[in-house]
Structures are given as C-alpha cells and as structure tokens.
CSV table of C-alpha atoms in Angstrom, one decimal:
chain,number,residue,atom,x,y,z
A,1,MET,CA,8.8,-6.5,12.8
A,2,ALA,CA,6.6,-8.4,16.3
A,3,GLU,CA,4.2,-10.5,16.0
A,4,ASN,CA,0.5,-8.3,17.1
A,5,SER,CA,-1.5,-11.5,19.4
A,6,LYS,CA,-4.6,-9.0,19.8
A,7,ASN,CA,-5.6,-8.6,17.2
A,8,ARG,CA,-7.3,-11.2,13.7
A,9,CYS,CA,-7.1,-11.4,10.8
A,10,TRP,CA,-10.8,-10.6,9.2
A,11,SER,CA,-10.4,-13.0,6.2
A,12,CYS,CA,-8.7,-16.5,7.8
A,13,LYS,CA,-9.3,-16.2,11.9
A,14,SER,CA,-5.4,-16.4,12.1
A,15,LEU,CA,-3.8,-14.6,15.4
A,16,TYR,CA,-0.5,-14.9,13.0
A,17,VAL,CA,-0.4,-10.9,12.6
A,18,ILE,CA,2.3,-8.9,12.7
A,19,SER,CA,2.2,-4.6,12.8
A,20,TRP,CA,2.9,-3.9,8.6
A,21,GLY,CA,3.7,0.2,9.0
A,22,LYS,CA,0.8,3.1,8.3
A,23,GLN,CA,-1.0,4.2,5.4
A,24,ASN,CA,-2.5,7.4,5.7
A,25,GLY,CA,-1.3,7.7,9.7
A,26,LYS,CA,-3.5,4.7,10.5
A,27,ARG,CA,-1.4,1.5,10.9
A,28,ARG,CA,-1.2,-1.5,8.9
A,29,PHE,CA,-1.1,-5.1,9.4
A,30,LYS,CA,-0.1,-8.1,7.6
A,31,CYS,CA,-1.8,-11.6,7.9
A,32,LYS,CA,1.4,-14.5,7.9
A,33,ASN,CA,-1.0,-17.1,7.2
A,34,CYS,CA,-3.1,-15.9,4.7
A,35,GLY,CA,-1.2,-12.7,3.4
A,36,ILE,CA,-3.9,-10.1,3.2
A,37,TYR,CA,-3.4,-6.3,4.7
A,38,PHE,CA,-5.3,-4.6,6.2
A,39,THR,CA,-5.7,-2.2,8.8
A,40,SER,CA,-7.3,-1.7,12.8
A,41,GLU,CA,-9.4,1.3,12.3
A,42,ASN,CA,-11.8,0.1,11.2
A,43,LYS,CA,-13.7,-0.4,14.3
A,44,SER,CA,-17.0,-3.4,13.5
A,45,VAL,CA,-14.1,-5.2,12.2
A,46,SER,CA,-11.4,-4.8,15.2
A,47,LEU,CA,-13.3,-4.8,17.7
A,48,LYS,CA,-14.4,-8.5,16.4
A,49,ASN,CA,-11.8,-9.5,15.6
A,50,LYS,CA,-9.8,-9.2,19.8
A,51,GLU,CA,-8.5,-12.1,21.5
A,52,THR,CA,-11.2,-12.1,23.8
C-alpha cells in the first residue's frame, strides 16, 4: 500500500499514513507511527490534518 502524504494522523500528527481499504463506503487509513486506524470522512478532523 502506498504512503499517503496528504493526510496526517490525528493522534500523533505523523505524516506516515497509508491507505487501509474501506469500511462502510469510507476510506480508512492506518498510521505507521502509532498504529491507529481512522477515516478521513470527519470534515472537522480531516481539514485540520491536511498538510499545508
């Protein structure tokens, strides 16, 4: 799976995030730094976590 540099982990703020499939039609991601799984569908979280 390819590394996704546009998303940032909300837990540890790492950019080392990879795509991890889909769940209920939402893209899932996994942080390779802390191991947390998350989706980018939460707009308030995803907008803050985008790399500028």
